[in-house]
Amino acid sequence: MTRRHGLFVTLEGGEGVGKSTQLPLIADALRDQGHEVVTTREPGGSPGAEALRQLLLFGEAELSVRAEVMAHFAARTDHVDRVIRPALEAGKIVLCDRFSDSTMAYQGYGRAAGNPELVGLIARLTELVAIRPDLTLLFTADPAITQERLTARAARADRYEQADHMFHQRVRDGFRTIAASDPDRFHEICTDDRDIPAVTKAATAVVNARLKKAA
């Protein structure tokens, strides 16, 4: 593992939980405190990875599950090499909308329904990437609320947003399983009945607590 001086924070969760809304707000709050912050996303984050994002989310041809996993990790490797690792080595805070846990939840538990072979493959590839988040904020919300949010979106729905109810239930259960296996890294933030500023304040407080611990 590469020695790092920054802080790597990932935002995870299913569709419509509010993490993509929160990422720039948390970044602004941290910048107001004097921190250098890089915001990024997956799949994507670097030019090559963004090209693969289009294939994965909007490509007309559907890949096999194994091929989908490998494409996600090809994008992730370029993203880590070109964006995440350099920022961390420069002492910056990196906030990333999705990372390896999403691949485990969406492909391992969602697409492959927990198939041990695919789960094992994702775990091995995660180790090869050689970057582990210092903190993961797991955003959650009631499925009825997330569906309302997705319906209200004006943007074109991607491949995963269009998946059926059972797929999204497997993804939610997958995130719970992943979080339970690494409780020191994960912090759950429920967005059901909280307004946006309150969620931002709570999430920023968690990041600040991890910064103090790291120091």
PDB file of C-alpha atoms in Angstrom:
ATOM      1  CA  MET A   1       0.000   0.000   0.000  1.00  0.00           C
ATOM      2  CA  THR A   2       1.265   3.472  -0.876  1.00  0.00           C
ATOM      3  CA  ARG A   3       1.906   5.777   2.072  1.00  0.00           C
ATOM      4  CA  ARG A   4      -0.478   8.750   1.925  1.00  0.00           C
ATOM      5  CA  HIS A   5      -0.684  12.047   3.743  1.00  0.00           C
ATOM      6  CA  GLY A   6      -4.139  13.199   2.641  1.00  0.00           C
ATOM      7  CA  LEU A   7      -7.540  11.765   3.550  1.00  0.00           C
ATOM      8  CA  PHE A   8      -9.549   9.588   1.171  1.00  0.00           C
ATOM      9  CA  VAL A   9     -13.303   9.761   1.791  1.00  0.00           C
ATOM     10  CA  THR A  10     -15.825   7.852  -0.306  1.00  0.00           C
ATOM     11  CA  LEU A  11     -19.572   8.451  -0.476  1.00  0.00           C
ATOM     12  CA  GLU A  12     -21.577   5.292  -1.072  1.00  0.00           C
ATOM     13  CA  GLY A  13     -25.183   4.160  -1.231  1.00  0.00           C
ATOM     14  CA  GLY A  14     -27.945   3.110  -3.592  1.00  0.00           C
ATOM     15  CA  GLU A  15     -29.796   5.269  -6.082  1.00  0.00           C
ATOM     16  CA  GLY A  16     -31.523   8.418  -4.831  1.00  0.00           C
ATOM     17  CA  VAL A  17     -29.995   8.513  -1.345  1.00  0.00           C
ATOM     18  CA  GLY A  18     -28.543  12.018  -1.785  1.00  0.00           C
ATOM     19  CA  LYS A  19     -24.796  11.367  -1.863  1.00  0.00           C
ATOM     20  CA  SER A  20     -24.203  13.150  -5.187  1.00  0.00           C
ATOM     21  CA  THR A  21     -26.067  16.192  -3.857  1.00  0.00           C
ATOM     22  CA  GLN A  22     -24.023  16.154  -0.674  1.00  0.00           C
ATOM     23  CA  LEU A  23     -20.546  15.737  -2.152  1.00  0.00           C
ATOM     24  CA  PRO A  24     -20.033  19.352  -3.372  1.00  0.00           C
ATOM     25  CA  LEU A  25     -21.680  20.731  -0.213  1.00  0.00           C
ATOM     26  CA  ILE A  26     -19.356  18.758   2.069  1.00  0.00           C
ATOM     27  CA  ALA A  27     -16.414  19.857  -0.084  1.00  0.00           C
ATOM     28  CA  ASP A  28     -17.398  23.516   0.277  1.00  0.00           C
ATOM     29  CA  ALA A  29     -17.757  23.155   4.041  1.00  0.00           C
ATOM     30  CA  LEU A  30     -14.269  21.634   4.293  1.00  0.00           C
ATOM     31  CA  ARG A  31     -12.781  24.315   2.055  1.00  0.00           C
ATOM     32  CA  ASP A  32     -14.320  26.955   4.310  1.00  0.00           C
ATOM     33  CA  GLN A  33     -12.251  25.383   7.112  1.00  0.00           C
ATOM     34  CA  GLY A  34      -9.084  25.833   5.081  1.00  0.00           C
ATOM     35  CA  HIS A  35      -8.672  22.346   3.606  1.00  0.00           C
ATOM     36  CA  GLU A  36      -7.627  21.580   0.042  1.00  0.00           C
ATOM     37  CA  VAL A  37     -10.314  19.296  -1.376  1.00  0.00           C
ATOM     38  CA  VAL A  38     -10.543  17.315  -4.620  1.00  0.00           C
ATOM     39  CA  THR A  39     -13.972  16.035  -5.672  1.00  0.00           C
ATOM     40  CA  THR A  40     -14.344  13.186  -8.123  1.00  0.00           C
ATOM     41  CA  ARG A  41     -16.645  10.312  -9.058  1.00  0.00           C
ATOM     42  CA  GLU A  42     -16.871   6.741 -10.291  1.00  0.00           C
ATOM     43  CA  PRO A  43     -17.172   5.286 -12.756  1.00  0.00           C
ATOM     44  CA  GLY A  44     -15.148   8.157 -14.179  1.00  0.00           C
ATOM     45  CA  GLY A  45     -12.933  10.822 -12.677  1.00  0.00           C
ATOM     46  CA  SER A  46     -10.215  10.815 -15.374  1.00  0.00           C
ATOM     47  CA  PRO A  47     -10.607  11.206 -19.149  1.00  0.00           C
ATOM     48  CA  GLY A  48     -10.115   7.504 -19.843  1.00  0.00           C
ATOM     49  CA  ALA A  49     -12.379   6.465 -17.001  1.00  0.00           C
ATOM     50  CA  GLU A  50     -15.091   8.884 -18.173  1.00  0.00           C
ATOM     51  CA  ALA A  51     -15.051   7.183 -21.580  1.00  0.00           C
ATOM     52  CA  LEU A  52     -15.595   3.828 -19.880  1.00  0.00           C
ATOM     53  CA  ARG A  53     -18.390   5.403 -17.796  1.00  0.00           C
ATOM     54  CA  GLN A  54     -20.369   6.043 -20.963  1.00  0.00           C
ATOM     55  CA  LEU A  55     -20.003   2.401 -21.966  1.00  0.00           C
ATOM     56  CA  LEU A  56     -20.938   1.073 -18.528  1.00  0.00           C
ATOM     57  CA  LEU A  57     -23.913   3.329 -17.855  1.00  0.00           C
ATOM     58  CA  PHE A  58     -25.296   4.090 -21.302  1.00  0.00           C
ATOM     59  CA  GLY A  59     -23.767   1.622 -23.765  1.00  0.00           C
ATOM     60  CA  GLU A  60     -26.249  -0.170 -26.019  1.00  0.00           C
ATOM     61  CA  ALA A  61     -24.555  -3.567 -25.665  1.00  0.00           C
ATOM     62  CA  GLU A  62     -24.833  -5.170 -22.225  1.00  0.00           C
ATOM     63  CA  LEU A  63     -21.625  -6.761 -20.924  1.00  0.00           C
ATOM     64  CA  SER A  64     -21.379 -10.035 -19.035  1.00  0.00           C
ATOM     65  CA  VAL A  65     -21.052  -9.542 -15.277  1.00  0.00           C
ATOM     66  CA  ARG A  66     -17.362 -10.480 -15.266  1.00  0.00           C
ATOM     67  CA  ALA A  67     -16.639  -8.131 -18.163  1.00  0.00           C
ATOM     68  CA  GLU A  68     -18.569  -5.368 -16.388  1.00  0.00           C
ATOM     69  CA  VAL A  69     -16.469  -5.875 -13.252  1.00  0.00           C
ATOM     70  CA  MET A  70     -13.232  -5.738 -15.234  1.00  0.00           C
ATOM     71  CA  ALA A  71     -14.332  -2.559 -17.033  1.00  0.00           C
ATOM     72  CA  HIS A  72     -15.113  -0.880 -13.707  1.00  0.00           C
ATOM     73  CA  PHE A  73     -11.674  -1.768 -12.396  1.00  0.00           C
ATOM     74  CA  ALA A  74      -9.939  -0.633 -15.599  1.00  0.00           C
ATOM     75  CA  ALA A  75     -11.625   2.751 -15.134  1.00  0.00           C
ATOM     76  CA  ARG A  76     -10.766   2.753 -11.413  1.00  0.00           C
ATOM     77  CA  THR A  77      -7.098   2.000 -11.990  1.00  0.00           C
ATOM     78  CA  ASP A  78      -6.721   4.966 -14.346  1.00  0.00           C
ATOM     79  CA  HIS A  79      -8.682   7.147 -11.921  1.00  0.00           C
ATOM     80  CA  VAL A  80      -6.451   6.165  -8.992  1.00  0.00           C
ATOM     81  CA  ASP A  81      -3.221   6.603 -10.960  1.00  0.00           C
ATOM     82  CA  ARG A  82      -4.081   9.965 -12.486  1.00  0.00           C
ATOM     83  CA  VAL A  83      -6.283  11.678  -9.883  1.00  0.00           C
ATOM     84  CA  ILE A  84      -6.694  10.049  -6.474  1.00  0.00           C
ATOM     85  CA  ARG A  85      -3.160   8.969  -5.570  1.00  0.00           C
ATOM     86  CA  PRO A  86      -1.482  12.235  -6.696  1.00  0.00           C
ATOM     87  CA  ALA A  87      -3.991  14.293  -4.690  1.00  0.00           C
ATOM     88  CA  LEU A  88      -3.496  12.205  -1.562  1.00  0.00           C
ATOM     89  CA  GLU A  89       0.277  12.365  -1.871  1.00  0.00           C
ATOM     90  CA  ALA A  90      -0.067  16.162  -2.082  1.00  0.00           C
ATOM     91  CA  GLY A  91      -1.870  16.121   1.270  1.00  0.00           C
ATOM     92  CA  LYS A  92      -5.342  16.903  -0.050  1.00  0.00           C
ATOM     93  CA  ILE A  93      -8.723  15.549   1.020  1.00  0.00           C
ATOM     94  CA  VAL A  94     -10.286  13.482  -1.764  1.00  0.00           C
ATOM     95  CA  LEU A  95     -14.072  13.120  -1.786  1.00  0.00           C
ATOM     96  CA  CYS A  96     -15.174  10.432  -4.242  1.00  0.00           C
ATOM     97  CA  ASP A  97     -18.757   9.677  -5.279  1.00  0.00           C
ATOM     98  CA  ARG A  98     -18.589   5.837  -5.334  1.00  0.00           C
ATOM     99  CA  PHE A  99     -15.540   3.567  -5.303  1.00  0.00           C
ATOM    100  CA  SER A 100     -14.804  -0.160  -4.935  1.00  0.00           C
ATOM    101  CA  ASP A 101     -17.672  -0.774  -2.502  1.00  0.00           C
ATOM    102  CA  SER A 102     -20.136   0.175  -5.241  1.00  0.00           C
ATOM    103  CA  THR A 103     -18.673  -2.479  -7.529  1.00  0.00           C
ATOM    104  CA  MET A 104     -19.107  -5.063  -4.795  1.00  0.00           C
ATOM    105  CA  ALA A 105     -22.675  -3.925  -4.067  1.00  0.00           C
ATOM    106  CA  TYR A 106     -23.874  -3.423  -7.655  1.00  0.00           C
ATOM    107  CA  GLN A 107     -22.031  -6.174  -9.492  1.00  0.00           C
ATOM    108  CA  GLY A 108     -21.225  -8.636  -6.705  1.00  0.00           C
ATOM    109  CA  TYR A 109     -24.539  -8.513  -4.857  1.00  0.00           C
ATOM    110  CA  GLY A 110     -26.847  -6.793  -7.352  1.00  0.00           C
ATOM    111  CA  ARG A 111     -25.977  -8.301 -10.723  1.00  0.00           C
ATOM    112  CA  ALA A 112     -24.420 -11.568  -9.495  1.00  0.00           C
ATOM    113  CA  ALA A 113     -26.739 -12.003  -6.457  1.00  0.00           C
ATOM    114  CA  GLY A 114     -23.805 -12.691  -4.124  1.00  0.00           C
ATOM    115  CA  ASN A 115     -22.215 -15.368  -6.310  1.00  0.00           C
ATOM    116  CA  PRO A 116     -19.043 -16.380  -4.372  1.00  0.00           C
ATOM    117  CA  GLU A 117     -16.879 -16.508  -7.497  1.00  0.00           C
ATOM    118  CA  LEU A 118     -17.771 -12.939  -8.536  1.00  0.00           C
ATOM    119  CA  VAL A 119     -17.570 -11.615  -4.969  1.00  0.00           C
ATOM    120  CA  GLY A 120     -14.130 -13.191  -4.641  1.00  0.00           C
ATOM    121  CA  LEU A 121     -12.996 -11.722  -7.961  1.00  0.00           C
ATOM    122  CA  ILE A 122     -14.066  -8.212  -6.890  1.00  0.00           C
ATOM    123  CA  ALA A 123     -12.290  -8.622  -3.537  1.00  0.00           C
ATOM    124  CA  ARG A 124      -9.039  -9.638  -5.261  1.00  0.00           C
ATOM    125  CA  LEU A 125      -9.216  -6.776  -7.742  1.00  0.00           C
ATOM    126  CA  THR A 126      -9.903  -4.340  -4.909  1.00  0.00           C
ATOM    127  CA  GLU A 127      -6.650  -5.399  -3.257  1.00  0.00           C
ATOM    128  CA  LEU A 128      -4.751  -4.926  -6.528  1.00  0.00           C
ATOM    129  CA  VAL A 129      -5.914  -1.308  -6.841  1.00  0.00           C
ATOM    130  CA  ALA A 130      -3.940  -0.658  -3.595  1.00  0.00           C
ATOM    131  CA  ILE A 131      -5.994   2.299  -2.368  1.00  0.00           C
ATOM    132  CA  ARG A 132      -8.331   1.876   0.582  1.00  0.00           C
ATOM    133  CA  PRO A 133     -10.659   4.683   1.712  1.00  0.00           C
ATOM    134  CA  ASP A 134      -9.898   6.146   5.131  1.00  0.00           C
ATOM    135  CA  LEU A 135     -13.593   6.823   5.668  1.00  0.00           C
ATOM    136  CA  THR A 136     -16.772   5.798   3.864  1.00  0.00           C
ATOM    137  CA  LEU A 137     -20.017   7.695   4.332  1.00  0.00           C
ATOM    138  CA  LEU A 138     -22.877   5.284   3.582  1.00  0.00           C
ATOM    139  CA  PHE A 139     -25.976   7.281   2.696  1.00  0.00           C
ATOM    140  CA  THR A 140     -29.294   5.506   3.192  1.00  0.00           C
ATOM    141  CA  ALA A 141     -32.967   6.368   2.721  1.00  0.00           C
ATOM    142  CA  ASP A 142     -36.322   4.610   2.665  1.00  0.00           C
ATOM    143  CA  PRO A 143     -36.927   2.977  -0.769  1.00  0.00           C
ATOM    144  CA  ALA A 144     -40.193   4.920  -1.204  1.00  0.00           C
ATOM    145  CA  ILE A 145     -38.298   8.190  -0.721  1.00  0.00           C
ATOM    146  CA  THR A 146     -35.496   7.236  -3.103  1.00  0.00           C
ATOM    147  CA  GLN A 147     -38.053   6.294  -5.762  1.00  0.00           C
ATOM    148  CA  GLU A 148     -39.688   9.715  -5.442  1.00  0.00           C
ATOM    149  CA  ARG A 149     -36.294  11.372  -5.878  1.00  0.00           C
ATOM    150  CA  LEU A 150     -35.447   9.275  -8.931  1.00  0.00           C
ATOM    151  CA  THR A 151     -38.816  10.044 -10.524  1.00  0.00           C
ATOM    152  CA  ALA A 152     -38.223  13.766 -10.029  1.00  0.00           C
ATOM    153  CA  ARG A 153     -34.839  13.701 -11.781  1.00  0.00           C
ATOM    154  CA  ALA A 154     -34.643  15.375 -15.176  1.00  0.00           C
ATOM    155  CA  ALA A 155     -31.459  13.570 -16.242  1.00  0.00           C
ATOM    156  CA  ARG A 156     -31.490  10.488 -18.447  1.00  0.00           C
ATOM    157  CA  ALA A 157     -31.702   7.318 -16.338  1.00  0.00           C
ATOM    158  CA  ASP A 158     -28.641   5.076 -16.553  1.00  0.00           C
ATOM    159  CA  ARG A 159     -28.529   1.279 -16.794  1.00  0.00           C
ATOM    160  CA  TYR A 160     -28.601   0.741 -13.027  1.00  0.00           C
ATOM    161  CA  GLU A 161     -31.315   3.285 -12.292  1.00  0.00           C
ATOM    162  CA  GLN A 162     -33.536   1.417 -14.745  1.00  0.00           C
ATOM    163  CA  ALA A 163     -33.038  -1.939 -12.994  1.00  0.00           C
ATOM    164  CA  ASP A 164     -35.944  -3.611 -11.202  1.00  0.00           C
ATOM    165  CA  HIS A 165     -36.916  -3.441  -7.522  1.00  0.00           C
ATOM    166  CA  MET A 166     -35.253  -6.746  -6.619  1.00  0.00           C
ATOM    167  CA  PHE A 167     -31.920  -5.575  -8.037  1.00  0.00           C
ATOM    168  CA  HIS A 168     -31.992  -2.451  -5.884  1.00  0.00           C
ATOM    169  CA  GLN A 169     -32.950  -4.483  -2.828  1.00  0.00           C
ATOM    170  CA  ARG A 170     -29.947  -6.747  -3.375  1.00  0.00           C
ATOM    171  CA  VAL A 171     -27.737  -3.641  -3.719  1.00  0.00           C
ATOM    172  CA  ARG A 172     -29.060  -2.204  -0.422  1.00  0.00           C
ATOM    173  CA  ASP A 173     -28.509  -5.524   1.327  1.00  0.00           C
ATOM    174  CA  GLY A 174     -25.036  -5.714  -0.224  1.00  0.00           C
ATOM    175  CA  PHE A 175     -24.042  -2.338   1.185  1.00  0.00           C
ATOM    176  CA  ARG A 176     -25.235  -3.429   4.645  1.00  0.00           C
ATOM    177  CA  THR A 177     -23.112  -6.574   4.409  1.00  0.00           C
ATOM    178  CA  ILE A 178     -20.045  -4.632   3.265  1.00  0.00           C
ATOM    179  CA  ALA A 179     -20.458  -2.023   6.016  1.00  0.00           C
ATOM    180  CA  ALA A 180     -20.894  -4.671   8.693  1.00  0.00           C
ATOM    181  CA  SER A 181     -17.590  -6.254   7.643  1.00  0.00           C
ATOM    182  CA  ASP A 182     -15.667  -2.975   8.112  1.00  0.00           C
ATOM    183  CA  PRO A 183     -17.394  -0.944  10.868  1.00  0.00           C
ATOM    184  CA  ASP A 184     -14.374   1.256  11.620  1.00  0.00           C
ATOM    185  CA  ARG A 185     -14.387   2.654   8.091  1.00  0.00           C
ATOM    186  CA  PHE A 186     -18.125   3.038   7.520  1.00  0.00           C
ATOM    187  CA  HIS A 187     -20.438   5.677   8.959  1.00  0.00           C
ATOM    188  CA  GLU A 188     -24.126   5.526   8.008  1.00  0.00           C
ATOM    189  CA  ILE A 189     -26.027   8.749   7.341  1.00  0.00           C
ATOM    190  CA  CYS A 190     -29.804   8.450   6.894  1.00  0.00           C
ATOM    191  CA  THR A 191     -31.337  11.154   4.703  1.00  0.00           C
ATOM    192  CA  ASP A 192     -35.029  10.251   5.171  1.00  0.00           C
ATOM    193  CA  ASP A 193     -36.310  13.117   7.315  1.00  0.00           C
ATOM    194  CA  ARG A 194     -33.408  15.564   7.344  1.00  0.00           C
ATOM    195  CA  ASP A 195     -33.080  18.677   5.214  1.00  0.00           C
ATOM    196  CA  ILE A 196     -30.038  19.075   2.999  1.00  0.00           C
ATOM    197  CA  PRO A 197     -28.076  21.495   5.260  1.00  0.00           C
ATOM    198  CA  ALA A 198     -28.577  19.206   8.264  1.00  0.00           C
ATOM    199  CA  VAL A 199     -27.205  16.233   6.334  1.00  0.00           C
ATOM    200  CA  THR A 200     -24.229  18.303   5.174  1.00  0.00           C
ATOM    201  CA  LYS A 201     -23.477  19.376   8.739  1.00  0.00           C
ATOM    202  CA  ALA A 202     -23.661  15.800  10.034  1.00  0.00           C
ATOM    203  CA  ALA A 203     -21.485  14.411   7.232  1.00  0.00           C
ATOM    204  CA  THR A 204     -18.877  17.172   7.606  1.00  0.00           C
ATOM    205  CA  ALA A 205     -18.700  16.510  11.336  1.00  0.00           C
ATOM    206  CA  VAL A 206     -17.885  12.856  10.644  1.00  0.00           C
ATOM    207  CA  VAL A 207     -15.111  13.846   8.234  1.00  0.00           C
ATOM    208  CA  ASN A 208     -13.693  16.334  10.750  1.00  0.00           C
ATOM    209  CA  ALA A 209     -13.667  13.646  13.438  1.00  0.00           C
ATOM    210  CA  ARG A 210     -11.696  11.351  11.126  1.00  0.00           C
ATOM    211  CA  LEU A 211      -9.263  14.162  10.298  1.00  0.00           C
ATOM    212  CA  LYS A 212      -8.578  14.652  14.023  1.00  0.00           C
ATOM    213  CA  LYS A 213      -8.088  10.923  14.482  1.00  0.00           C
ATOM    214  CA  ALA A 214      -5.673  10.799  11.547  1.00  0.00           C
ATOM    215  CA  ALA A 215      -3.696  13.717  12.956  1.00  0.00           C
TER     216      ALA A 215
END
